[in-house]
Coordinates of C-alpha atoms in Angstrom, one line a residue:
M1448 CA 127.9 -18.7 141.1
D1449 CA 127.2 -15.0 140.7
Y1450 CA 123.5 -14.2 139.8
N1451 CA 124.4 -11.5 137.3
I1452 CA 126.9 -13.8 135.5
L1453 CA 124.5 -16.7 135.6
V1454 CA 121.6 -14.8 134.0
K1455 CA 123.8 -13.9 131.0
N1456 CA 122.9 -17.4 129.9
L1457 CA 119.4 -16.1 129.1
K1458 CA 120.8 -14.5 125.9
K1459 CA 122.2 -17.8 124.7
D1460 CA 120.6 -20.2 122.2
F1461 CA 118.4 -22.7 123.9
S1462 CA 116.8 -24.1 120.7
Q1463 CA 118.9 -27.3 120.6
L1464 CA 118.4 -28.2 124.3
K1465 CA 115.8 -30.7 125.6
V1466 CA 112.7 -28.9 126.8
V1467 CA 111.3 -29.5 130.3
K1468 CA 108.0 -27.7 131.0
I1469 CA 107.8 -26.0 134.5
A1470 CA 105.2 -23.9 136.2
I1471 CA 106.2 -21.6 139.0
L1472 CA 103.6 -20.2 141.4
G1473 CA 104.4 -18.1 144.5
D1474 CA 102.7 -15.8 147.0
S1475 CA 105.4 -13.2 146.4
A1476 CA 107.7 -12.0 143.5
T1477 CA 109.1 -15.0 141.6
Q1478 CA 110.6 -13.3 138.5
M1479 CA 114.2 -13.6 139.7
I1480 CA 113.8 -17.2 140.7
T1481 CA 112.4 -17.9 137.2
N1482 CA 115.4 -16.2 135.6
A1483 CA 117.9 -18.0 137.8
L1484 CA 116.2 -21.4 137.1
K1485 CA 116.1 -20.8 133.3
A1486 CA 119.7 -19.7 133.3
F1487 CA 120.9 -22.6 135.4
G1488 CA 119.1 -25.0 133.2
F1489 CA 121.3 -23.9 130.3
E1490 CA 124.3 -24.9 132.5
K1491 CA 122.9 -28.5 132.6
E1492 CA 121.9 -28.4 128.9
I1493 CA 118.2 -28.2 129.6
N1494 CA 115.7 -25.7 128.1
F1495 CA 113.3 -25.0 131.0
E1496 CA 110.1 -23.7 129.4
I1497 CA 108.5 -21.8 132.3
F1498 CA 105.0 -20.7 133.0
E1499 CA 105.2 -18.1 135.7
A1500 CA 101.9 -17.3 137.4
D1501 CA 101.0 -13.7 138.3
Y1502 CA 101.9 -12.3 141.7
N1503 CA 100.2 -14.2 144.6
Q1504 CA 97.9 -16.2 142.4
I1505 CA 98.6 -19.8 143.7
E1506 CA 95.1 -20.6 144.7
R1507 CA 93.3 -18.9 141.8
Q1508 CA 95.4 -20.7 139.2
I1509 CA 95.1 -24.2 140.9
Y1510 CA 91.5 -24.2 141.8
D1511 CA 90.4 -22.9 138.4
S1512 CA 90.4 -25.9 136.0
E1513 CA 90.3 -23.4 133.0
S1514 CA 93.3 -21.4 134.2
D1515 CA 96.4 -20.7 132.2
F1516 CA 98.3 -23.0 134.6
F1517 CA 96.2 -26.0 133.5
Q1518 CA 96.3 -25.0 129.9
F1519 CA 100.1 -25.0 130.1
N1520 CA 100.1 -28.6 131.3
P1521 CA 103.6 -28.6 133.0
E1522 CA 105.8 -31.6 133.7
F1523 CA 106.8 -30.0 137.0
V1524 CA 105.0 -27.6 139.3
I1525 CA 107.0 -25.5 141.8
I1526 CA 105.0 -23.9 144.7
Y1527 CA 106.6 -21.3 146.9
Y1528 CA 105.1 -19.8 150.0
S1529 CA 107.1 -17.2 151.8
S1530 CA 107.9 -17.6 155.5
N1531 CA 107.7 -13.8 155.9
K1532 CA 104.1 -13.7 154.6
L1533 CA 103.3 -16.7 156.8
L1534 CA 104.5 -14.7 159.7
K1535 CA 102.1 -11.8 158.9
K1536 CA 99.2 -14.3 158.9
F1537 CA 100.4 -15.8 162.1
Y1538 CA 100.5 -12.4 163.9
T1539 CA 96.9 -11.7 162.9
S1540 CA 95.7 -15.0 164.3
S1541 CA 94.1 -15.6 167.7
K1542 CA 96.0 -17.5 170.4
E1543 CA 93.9 -20.6 169.6
E1544 CA 94.5 -20.3 165.9
K1545 CA 98.3 -19.9 166.5
S1546 CA 98.4 -23.2 168.4
D1547 CA 96.9 -24.9 165.3
F1548 CA 98.6 -22.7 162.7
A1549 CA 100.9 -25.4 161.2
S1550 CA 98.1 -28.0 160.9
R1551 CA 95.8 -25.6 159.1
K1552 CA 98.6 -24.5 156.7
L1553 CA 99.5 -28.1 156.0
N1554 CA 95.9 -28.9 155.2
E1555 CA 95.9 -26.0 152.6
I1556 CA 99.1 -27.4 151.1
S1557 CA 97.7 -30.9 151.0
N1558 CA 94.5 -29.7 149.2
I1559 CA 96.6 -27.8 146.6
Y1560 CA 98.8 -30.9 146.0
Q1561 CA 95.8 -33.2 145.7
T1562 CA 94.1 -30.8 143.2
I1563 CA 97.2 -30.7 141.0
N1564 CA 97.8 -34.5 141.3
S1565 CA 94.2 -35.3 140.4
N1566 CA 94.2 -33.1 137.2
L1567 CA 97.8 -33.2 135.9
K1568 CA 100.3 -35.9 135.1
C1569 CA 103.2 -34.0 136.8
K1570 CA 105.5 -33.8 139.8
T1571 CA 105.0 -31.1 142.4
I1572 CA 108.0 -29.5 144.2
F1573 CA 107.1 -27.5 147.3
F1574 CA 109.5 -25.1 148.9
N1575 CA 109.6 -25.8 152.6
F1576 CA 109.8 -22.9 155.1
I1577 CA 112.8 -20.9 156.2
E1578 CA 112.8 -20.8 159.9
I1579 CA 112.2 -17.3 161.2
N1580 CA 112.7 -16.7 164.9
D1581 CA 110.8 -13.5 165.6
K1582 CA 112.2 -13.4 169.1
V1583 CA 108.8 -12.6 170.6
F1584 CA 109.6 -15.4 173.2
G1585 CA 113.3 -15.7 172.7
N1586 CA 114.6 -19.2 173.4
F1587 CA 111.4 -20.0 175.2
A1588 CA 109.7 -20.2 171.8
N1589 CA 110.9 -23.8 171.8
K1590 CA 108.7 -24.6 174.8
I1591 CA 105.5 -23.0 173.8
N1592 CA 103.3 -24.2 171.0
H1593 CA 101.7 -20.9 170.0
S1594 CA 105.1 -19.4 169.1
F1595 CA 105.9 -18.9 165.4
L1596 CA 109.2 -20.8 165.7
Y1597 CA 107.4 -23.8 167.1
Q1598 CA 104.7 -23.7 164.4
I1599 CA 107.1 -23.3 161.5
R1600 CA 109.3 -26.2 162.6
K1601 CA 106.2 -28.3 163.1
L1602 CA 105.0 -27.3 159.6
N1603 CA 108.3 -28.4 158.0
F1604 CA 108.1 -31.7 159.9
E1605 CA 104.6 -32.4 158.8
L1606 CA 105.4 -31.4 155.2
M1607 CA 108.1 -34.2 155.2
N1608 CA 105.5 -36.6 156.5
L1609 CA 103.0 -35.5 153.7
S1610 CA 105.7 -36.1 151.1
Q1611 CA 106.3 -39.6 152.3
L1612 CA 102.6 -40.4 151.7
S1613 CA 102.5 -38.6 148.3
A1614 CA 104.5 -40.2 145.5
N1615 CA 104.5 -37.1 143.2
L1616 CA 105.3 -34.6 145.9
F1617 CA 108.9 -33.5 146.4
I1618 CA 110.5 -30.9 148.8
N1619 CA 112.9 -28.2 147.8
D1620 CA 114.7 -28.0 151.2
I1621 CA 115.3 -24.3 151.2
S1622 CA 115.3 -24.3 155.0
S1623 CA 118.5 -26.4 154.9
L1624 CA 120.1 -24.2 152.2
H1625 CA 119.3 -21.1 154.3
S1626 CA 120.8 -22.6 157.4
S1627 CA 124.0 -23.6 155.6
A1628 CA 124.5 -20.3 153.9
G1629 CA 123.3 -18.0 156.7
S1630 CA 120.6 -15.4 156.9
V1631 CA 122.9 -12.5 156.0
F1632 CA 123.8 -14.2 152.8
C1633 CA 120.3 -15.3 151.9
F1634 CA 118.2 -12.3 152.7
D1635 CA 118.4 -8.7 151.5
P1636 CA 116.1 -6.4 153.6
K1637 CA 116.2 -3.6 151.0
M1638 CA 115.0 -5.9 148.2
Y1639 CA 112.4 -7.3 150.4
V1640 CA 111.0 -3.9 151.4
N1641 CA 111.2 -2.3 148.0
A1642 CA 110.3 -5.2 145.6
D1643 CA 108.8 -8.0 147.8
I1644 CA 111.7 -10.2 146.8
H1645 CA 112.5 -12.5 149.7
F1646 CA 115.9 -13.8 148.6
S1647 CA 119.2 -12.0 148.0
L1648 CA 120.7 -12.2 144.5
D1649 CA 123.5 -14.3 145.9
F1650 CA 121.1 -16.9 147.2
L1651 CA 119.1 -17.3 143.9
P1652 CA 121.7 -19.5 142.1
L1653 CA 121.7 -21.9 145.0
I1654 CA 117.9 -22.2 144.8
A1655 CA 118.0 -22.8 141.1
K1656 CA 120.7 -25.4 141.5
N1657 CA 118.7 -27.2 144.1
I1658 CA 115.5 -27.3 142.0
T1659 CA 117.4 -28.4 139.0
E1660 CA 119.0 -31.3 140.9
I1661 CA 115.6 -32.5 142.1
I1662 CA 114.3 -32.4 138.5
L1663 CA 117.3 -34.2 137.0
S1664 CA 117.2 -36.9 139.6
I1665 CA 113.4 -37.5 139.0
K1666 CA 114.2 -37.7 135.3
G1667 CA 116.8 -40.4 135.9
S1668 CA 120.1 -38.3 135.9
F1669 CA 121.9 -38.9 139.1
K1670 CA 125.2 -40.3 140.5
K1671 CA 125.5 -44.0 141.1
C1672 CA 129.2 -44.6 141.9
L1673 CA 131.8 -42.9 144.1
I1674 CA 135.4 -43.8 143.1
L1675 CA 137.9 -43.2 145.9
D1676 CA 141.7 -42.6 145.9
L1677 CA 143.4 -43.8 149.1
D1678 CA 146.6 -42.1 150.3
N1679 CA 145.8 -38.6 151.7
T1680 CA 142.1 -39.1 150.6
L1681 CA 140.7 -41.8 152.8
W1682 CA 143.6 -41.6 155.3
G1683 CA 146.5 -39.3 156.0
G1684 CA 149.9 -40.5 154.8
I1685 CA 151.2 -42.9 152.2
I1686 CA 150.5 -46.6 153.1
G1687 CA 153.5 -47.8 151.1
D1688 CA 156.0 -45.5 152.9
D1689 CA 154.4 -45.0 156.4
G1690 CA 153.0 -48.5 157.0
V1691 CA 149.5 -49.3 158.3
E1692 CA 150.3 -48.4 161.9
N1693 CA 151.4 -44.8 161.0
I1694 CA 148.6 -43.6 158.7
Q1695 CA 146.4 -40.8 160.1
I1696 CA 142.9 -42.0 160.9
G1697 CA 140.8 -42.2 164.0
D1698 CA 139.5 -39.6 166.5
L1699 CA 142.6 -37.6 167.1
G1700 CA 143.9 -34.6 165.2
I1701 CA 143.6 -34.6 161.4
G1702 CA 142.8 -38.3 161.5
K1703 CA 139.2 -37.3 162.5
A1704 CA 138.7 -35.6 159.1
Y1705 CA 139.5 -38.8 157.3
T1706 CA 137.4 -40.9 159.6
E1707 CA 134.4 -38.7 159.2
L1708 CA 134.8 -38.7 155.4
Q1709 CA 134.8 -42.5 155.6
M1710 CA 131.7 -42.4 157.7
F1711 CA 130.0 -40.3 155.0
C1712 CA 131.1 -42.8 152.3
K1713 CA 129.8 -45.7 154.4
Q1714 CA 126.4 -44.0 154.7
L1715 CA 126.3 -43.5 150.9
Q1716 CA 127.2 -47.2 150.4
Q1717 CA 124.3 -48.2 152.7
R1718 CA 122.0 -45.9 150.7
G1719 CA 122.9 -47.7 147.5
I1720 CA 125.8 -45.7 146.1
I1721 CA 128.5 -48.0 144.6
L1722 CA 131.9 -47.5 146.2
A1723 CA 135.1 -48.3 144.1
V1724 CA 138.8 -47.8 144.8
C1725 CA 141.2 -46.4 142.2
S1726 CA 144.7 -46.0 143.7
K1727 CA 148.3 -46.0 142.6
N1728 CA 149.6 -48.6 145.0
D1729 CA 150.5 -52.2 145.3
E1730 CA 147.2 -54.0 145.8
I1731 CA 148.3 -56.0 148.9
K1732 CA 149.6 -52.9 150.6
A1733 CA 146.5 -50.9 149.6
K1734 CA 144.2 -53.4 151.2
E1735 CA 146.1 -53.6 154.5
P1736 CA 144.3 -50.7 156.3
F1737 CA 140.9 -52.2 155.3
E1738 CA 141.9 -55.5 156.8
K1739 CA 144.1 -54.6 159.7
H1740 CA 143.6 -51.0 161.0
P1741 CA 141.1 -50.9 163.9
D1742 CA 140.0 -47.3 163.1
M1743 CA 139.0 -48.0 159.5
V1744 CA 135.3 -47.3 159.0
L1745 CA 135.2 -48.7 155.5
K1746 CA 136.0 -52.4 155.0
L1747 CA 136.8 -54.4 151.9
G1748 CA 133.2 -55.7 151.9
D1749 CA 132.0 -52.1 151.2
I1750 CA 134.0 -51.8 148.0
A1751 CA 132.4 -53.2 144.9
V1752 CA 135.5 -52.8 142.7
F1753 CA 139.0 -52.5 144.1
V1754 CA 141.8 -51.4 141.7
A1755 CA 145.2 -50.6 143.0
N1756 CA 148.2 -50.7 140.6
W1757 CA 150.6 -48.3 138.9
Q1758 CA 148.6 -47.7 135.7
N1759 CA 147.0 -44.5 134.5
K1760 CA 144.0 -43.6 136.7
A1761 CA 141.9 -42.8 133.7
D1762 CA 142.5 -46.3 132.3
N1763 CA 141.6 -47.8 135.7
I1764 CA 138.4 -45.8 135.8
R1765 CA 137.5 -47.1 132.3
Y1766 CA 138.0 -50.6 133.7
I1767 CA 135.8 -49.9 136.7
Q1768 CA 133.1 -48.5 134.3
K1769 CA 133.3 -51.7 132.2
V1770 CA 132.9 -53.9 135.3
L1771 CA 130.0 -51.9 136.7
N1772 CA 128.4 -51.3 133.2
I1773 CA 127.2 -47.8 134.1
G1774 CA 127.7 -44.5 132.4
F1775 CA 130.7 -42.3 133.1
D1776 CA 128.3 -39.4 133.8
S1777 CA 127.0 -41.3 136.8
M1778 CA 130.5 -41.6 138.4
I1779 CA 132.3 -39.3 140.8
F1780 CA 136.1 -39.5 141.4
L1781 CA 137.7 -38.2 144.7
D1782 CA 141.4 -37.6 144.7
D1783 CA 143.6 -35.2 146.8
N1784 CA 146.1 -34.9 143.9
P1785 CA 145.4 -32.1 141.4
F1786 CA 147.6 -33.9 138.8
E1787 CA 145.6 -37.1 139.0
R1788 CA 142.3 -35.1 138.9
S1789 CA 143.5 -33.3 135.8
I1790 CA 144.3 -36.6 134.0
V1791 CA 140.8 -38.0 134.6
K1792 CA 139.1 -34.7 133.7
T1793 CA 141.0 -34.5 130.4
N1794 CA 140.6 -38.1 129.4
I1795 CA 137.0 -38.8 130.7
P1796 CA 135.3 -35.5 130.9
E1797 CA 131.9 -37.1 131.7
V1798 CA 133.2 -38.2 135.1
T1799 CA 132.5 -35.6 137.9
V1800 CA 135.8 -34.7 139.6
P1801 CA 135.5 -32.2 142.4
D1802 CA 138.5 -29.9 143.1
M1803 CA 139.2 -31.0 146.6
P1804 CA 140.4 -28.4 149.2
E1805 CA 144.0 -28.6 150.2
D1806 CA 143.2 -29.0 153.9
P1807 CA 141.6 -32.4 154.6
A1808 CA 139.6 -30.8 157.4
E1809 CA 137.6 -29.2 154.7
Y1810 CA 137.0 -32.3 152.6
L1811 CA 133.6 -33.3 154.0
P1812 CA 132.1 -29.8 154.5
F1813 CA 133.1 -29.1 150.9
L1814 CA 131.5 -32.3 149.5
R1815 CA 128.3 -31.6 151.4
T1816 CA 127.9 -28.2 149.8
L1817 CA 128.1 -29.8 146.3
N1818 CA 125.0 -32.1 147.0
L1819 CA 126.4 -34.7 144.5
F1820 CA 124.0 -37.5 145.5
E1821 CA 120.5 -36.2 145.0
A1822 CA 117.9 -39.0 145.0
A1823 CA 114.4 -39.3 143.8
S1824 CA 113.6 -42.7 145.3
Y1825 CA 114.9 -45.3 147.7
T1826 CA 114.1 -48.9 148.3
E1827 CA 115.5 -51.6 150.6
E1828 CA 117.0 -53.3 147.5
D1829 CA 119.3 -50.3 147.1
E1830 CA 121.1 -51.5 150.2
Q1831 CA 122.1 -54.7 148.4
R1832 CA 123.7 -52.9 145.4
T1833 CA 127.3 -53.3 146.5
Q1834 CA 126.9 -57.0 147.1
Q1835 CA 125.3 -57.4 143.7
Y1836 CA 128.2 -55.7 141.9
K1837 CA 130.8 -57.7 143.9
E1838 CA 129.0 -60.8 142.7
N1839 CA 129.1 -59.5 139.1
T1840 CA 132.9 -59.1 139.4
K1841 CA 133.1 -62.8 140.3
R1842 CA 131.0 -63.6 137.3
I1843 CA 133.4 -61.7 135.0
E1844 CA 136.4 -63.5 136.6
L1845 CA 134.7 -66.9 136.0
Q1846 CA 133.7 -65.9 132.4
N1847 CA 137.3 -65.3 131.5
Q1848 CA 138.0 -69.0 132.3
F1849 CA 135.6 -70.3 129.6
A1850 CA 136.4 -70.6 126.0
N1851 CA 133.0 -69.4 124.9
E1852 CA 130.1 -67.5 126.3
D1853 CA 127.5 -70.4 126.0
D1854 CA 129.6 -72.7 128.3
F1855 CA 129.8 -69.9 130.9
L1856 CA 126.1 -69.2 130.8
K1857 CA 125.3 -72.9 131.2
N1858 CA 127.6 -73.2 134.2
I1859 CA 126.2 -70.4 136.4
G1860 CA 122.7 -71.8 137.0
M1861 CA 120.5 -68.9 136.1
V1862 CA 116.8 -68.9 137.3
S1863 CA 114.1 -66.2 137.0
T1864 CA 110.8 -65.5 138.8
V1865 CA 108.2 -64.0 136.5
K1866 CA 105.3 -62.1 138.1
S1867 CA 102.7 -59.4 137.4
F1868 CA 103.0 -56.1 139.3
D1869 CA 102.0 -56.3 142.9
K1870 CA 102.2 -54.0 146.0
F1871 CA 105.6 -55.4 146.9
T1872 CA 107.2 -54.7 143.5
I1873 CA 105.6 -51.4 142.6
P1874 CA 108.1 -49.2 144.4
R1875 CA 111.0 -51.0 142.8
I1876 CA 109.4 -50.8 139.3
A1877 CA 108.9 -47.0 139.7
Q1878 CA 112.5 -46.6 140.8
L1879 CA 113.8 -48.7 137.9
S1880 CA 111.8 -46.7 135.4
Q1881 CA 113.6 -43.6 136.8
R1882 CA 117.0 -45.2 136.9
S1883 CA 117.1 -47.2 133.6
N1884 CA 118.6 -45.2 130.8
Q1885 CA 120.7 -47.5 128.6
F1886 CA 118.5 -50.5 128.2
N1887 CA 115.2 -48.6 128.0
L1888 CA 113.3 -48.8 124.7
R1889 CA 111.0 -45.8 125.2
T1890 CA 112.4 -44.2 128.4
I1891 CA 109.1 -43.5 130.0
R1892 CA 109.4 -42.5 133.7
Y1893 CA 106.6 -43.6 136.0
S1894 CA 105.7 -42.6 139.5
E1895 CA 104.4 -45.2 142.0
A1896 CA 100.9 -43.9 141.5
E1897 CA 101.1 -44.4 137.8
I1898 CA 102.4 -47.9 138.1
Q1899 CA 99.5 -48.7 140.5
Q1900 CA 97.0 -47.5 137.9
I1901 CA 98.6 -49.6 135.2
A1902 CA 98.7 -52.7 137.5
V1903 CA 94.9 -52.7 137.9
S1904 CA 94.0 -51.5 134.4
K1905 CA 92.3 -54.1 132.0
D1906 CA 94.1 -52.4 129.1
Y1907 CA 97.5 -53.6 130.2
Y1908 CA 99.4 -56.8 131.0
T1909 CA 102.4 -56.5 133.3
F1910 CA 105.6 -58.5 133.9
T1911 CA 108.5 -58.4 136.3
F1912 CA 111.6 -60.5 136.0
T1913 CA 114.2 -61.4 138.6
L1914 CA 117.5 -63.1 138.0
E1915 CA 119.7 -65.1 140.3
D1916 CA 122.5 -67.6 139.8
K1917 CA 125.1 -69.4 141.9
F1918 CA 126.8 -66.1 142.7
G1919 CA 123.8 -64.4 144.2
D1920 CA 120.4 -62.7 143.6
N1921 CA 120.2 -59.6 141.4
G1922 CA 116.6 -59.0 142.4
L1923 CA 114.1 -57.4 140.1
I1924 CA 116.0 -56.6 136.9
S1925 CA 113.5 -56.2 134.1
V1926 CA 110.0 -54.8 133.5
V1927 CA 107.6 -55.2 130.5
I1928 CA 104.3 -53.5 130.1
L1929 CA 102.1 -54.7 127.3
Q1930 CA 99.2 -52.6 126.1
K1931 CA 96.2 -54.0 124.2
E1932 CA 96.2 -52.1 120.9
N1933 CA 93.4 -54.2 119.3
A1934 CA 92.2 -57.8 119.3
Q1935 CA 95.3 -59.1 117.4
T1936 CA 98.1 -56.8 118.6
L1937 CA 99.9 -56.2 121.8
F1938 CA 102.1 -53.0 122.0
I1939 CA 105.2 -53.2 124.1
E1940 CA 104.6 -49.9 125.9
T1941 CA 107.6 -50.3 128.1
W1942 CA 110.6 -52.6 128.2
F1943 CA 113.6 -51.8 130.4
M1944 CA 116.3 -53.8 132.1
S1945 CA 119.2 -53.3 134.5
C1946 CA 122.5 -53.2 132.7
R1947 CA 124.0 -55.5 135.4
V1948 CA 122.5 -58.5 133.6
L1949 CA 123.4 -57.7 130.0
K1950 CA 124.8 -60.5 127.8
R1951 CA 123.2 -63.3 129.8
G1952 CA 120.4 -64.1 127.4
M1953 CA 117.7 -62.2 129.5
E1954 CA 116.4 -60.4 126.4
N1955 CA 115.6 -63.8 124.8
F1956 CA 114.0 -65.1 128.0
V1957 CA 111.8 -62.0 128.3
L1958 CA 110.7 -62.2 124.6
N1959 CA 110.0 -66.0 125.0
T1960 CA 107.8 -65.2 128.0
I1961 CA 105.7 -62.4 126.5
A1962 CA 105.4 -64.2 123.1
E1963 CA 104.1 -67.3 124.8
F1964 CA 101.7 -65.2 126.9
A1965 CA 100.4 -63.3 123.8
K1966 CA 99.8 -66.5 121.8
K1967 CA 97.9 -68.1 124.7
N1968 CA 95.6 -65.1 124.9
G1969 CA 94.8 -65.0 121.2
F1970 CA 97.2 -62.3 120.0
I1971 CA 99.1 -62.8 116.8
N1972 CA 101.4 -59.7 116.7
L1973 CA 103.8 -57.9 119.0
K1974 CA 104.5 -54.3 118.2
G1975 CA 107.5 -52.5 119.5
E1976 CA 108.9 -49.0 119.4
Y1977 CA 112.4 -47.5 119.9
L1978 CA 112.5 -43.9 121.0
P1979 CA 116.1 -42.7 120.9
T1980 CA 117.7 -40.7 123.7
A1981 CA 121.2 -39.6 124.4
K1982 CA 121.8 -42.7 126.5
N1983 CA 119.9 -45.6 125.0
E1984 CA 121.7 -46.1 121.7
M1985 CA 122.8 -49.5 122.8
V1986 CA 119.3 -50.8 122.2
K1987 CA 118.6 -49.1 118.8
D1988 CA 118.9 -52.5 117.1
H1989 CA 117.2 -54.4 119.9
Y1990 CA 114.0 -55.4 117.9
L1991 CA 116.0 -56.0 114.7
N1992 CA 118.2 -58.5 116.6
L1993 CA 115.1 -60.3 118.0
G1994 CA 113.6 -60.8 114.6
F1995 CA 111.0 -58.0 114.5
I1996 CA 110.2 -56.4 111.1
N1997 CA 110.8 -52.7 110.6
K1998 CA 107.6 -50.9 109.7
T1999 CA 109.2 -47.4 109.6
S2000 CA 107.4 -46.0 112.6
H2001 CA 107.6 -49.2 114.7
W2002 CA 108.6 -52.8 114.8
E2003 CA 106.4 -55.9 114.4
L2004 CA 106.8 -59.6 115.3
N2005 CA 104.3 -62.1 113.9
L2006 CA 103.8 -64.9 116.4
D2007 CA 102.4 -67.5 114.1
D2008 CA 105.8 -68.8 113.2
Y2009 CA 107.6 -67.7 116.4
K2010 CA 110.3 -70.1 117.6
K2011 CA 111.7 -69.8 121.1
K2012 CA 115.0 -67.9 121.4
I2013 CA 117.9 -69.8 122.8
N2014 CA 118.8 -69.0 126.4
Y2015 CA 120.0 -70.7 129.6
I2016 CA 117.6 -69.2 132.1
F2017 CA 115.0 -71.4 133.8
T2018 CA 111.8 -70.3 135.5
K2019 CA 111.9 -70.6 139.2

């Protein structure tokens, strides 16, 4: 995207867009980064309200508790240190200081982060450092620890380690962006010399896009499902015409491009992205390569929903969405055919449909440039997601065999484990708070650090719920946080649940659990609140359906006459 075209968005009306407060602090000129970020936010229907610190005022703003920065109280803080300025400091250091340069800079960064994190409820995004090889040692710089190249690479490595230990610290990987785009594209020497601007105009939209994607993923907007066409997308050729032995796949020729695309998809699946197939084919034929071709990387076990027929692909994607019960905006559809892409774009505009290159050799490099799968968290449970959705498909197939829903629910043997928050569940709870959009009554996002504080606070009671049945274990699927409002009332500060388990009576089971707990501890009222968002309309009548009374600003349930809700879930 051209910078000059992008910044025309700054003249448009932002008043109806959701506001996200951001502070930007840099050791060099940041005005053009600010403009690009604000303008790119408009593309994503976000109004970035930005506090931009004065030139080279990072430390002054952060270490002064009365500064404008702290008065602004941002939701996200972006810190940018220039590699060029770092190089100047490096040159004026002694040989001994150069050998320890990265460690000392990392300590400065850590102190800045800890100061922010101790005083603000926000997320911090640090730019990492563009690698500059000053050529003082040439290639020998890799073998000597007091070279700048060695120290800057060490600094980036240690910054990654720091972020792993710091739940609210995220990295804007500008070094990777710079390597992909190239130094000539990213750096304008004239702008640097004349205005202390360290990035070219062409590079600024990529930086803005990267930052925006990090913020969106933290706020719960990210892709969950990759839907794949088959012929000339996952392999070369048409399986129905060429036969399984003649499709192009493997390590030779163009087959290598398809194999490496499959390897990419496999890594996504192992990370927790749901894979689905949507192909115009006979199902038996379409499955043959997965079952019989020795060079197939993807197997049927990697595919959560497999749809191969001769129906409209938009209709088939609607079916996939219904089975997975996720939003269309969290789905990506890959197809080599422009006509099929157009059908889906026209009929389901929420689905992301990349315009694939004509040459299959360019498929994977192109997809990598799009960065479609930004993540804000990862747990081991993500690796089980495909299996969980495959199990859910079996549940749907069985449900269709029963005359009524109650008979189906009685038959599948549902059991739940109910526990308070603990060190094992806290990472998953924080992740679910970021991911849960549809069944989320108040849509509050929590970091691991915030969940840890709640877990040990005497002002809160916490609950986690798992659900398993004869088809498999869904793991931790629902979270409730109760806040003591007064001696009689508990406020349901948070209640969210995975949409995988909707319509199985889990809502009733959860309410029974917290109502029984409240009564045992002397409370007589449960108070709930629904805060509407663009995605949680499905639960707008949640409290009404559970018998709560509408009090205009909130919902209340008197527990004196509470009768347990019917469900078929047993406590494990």
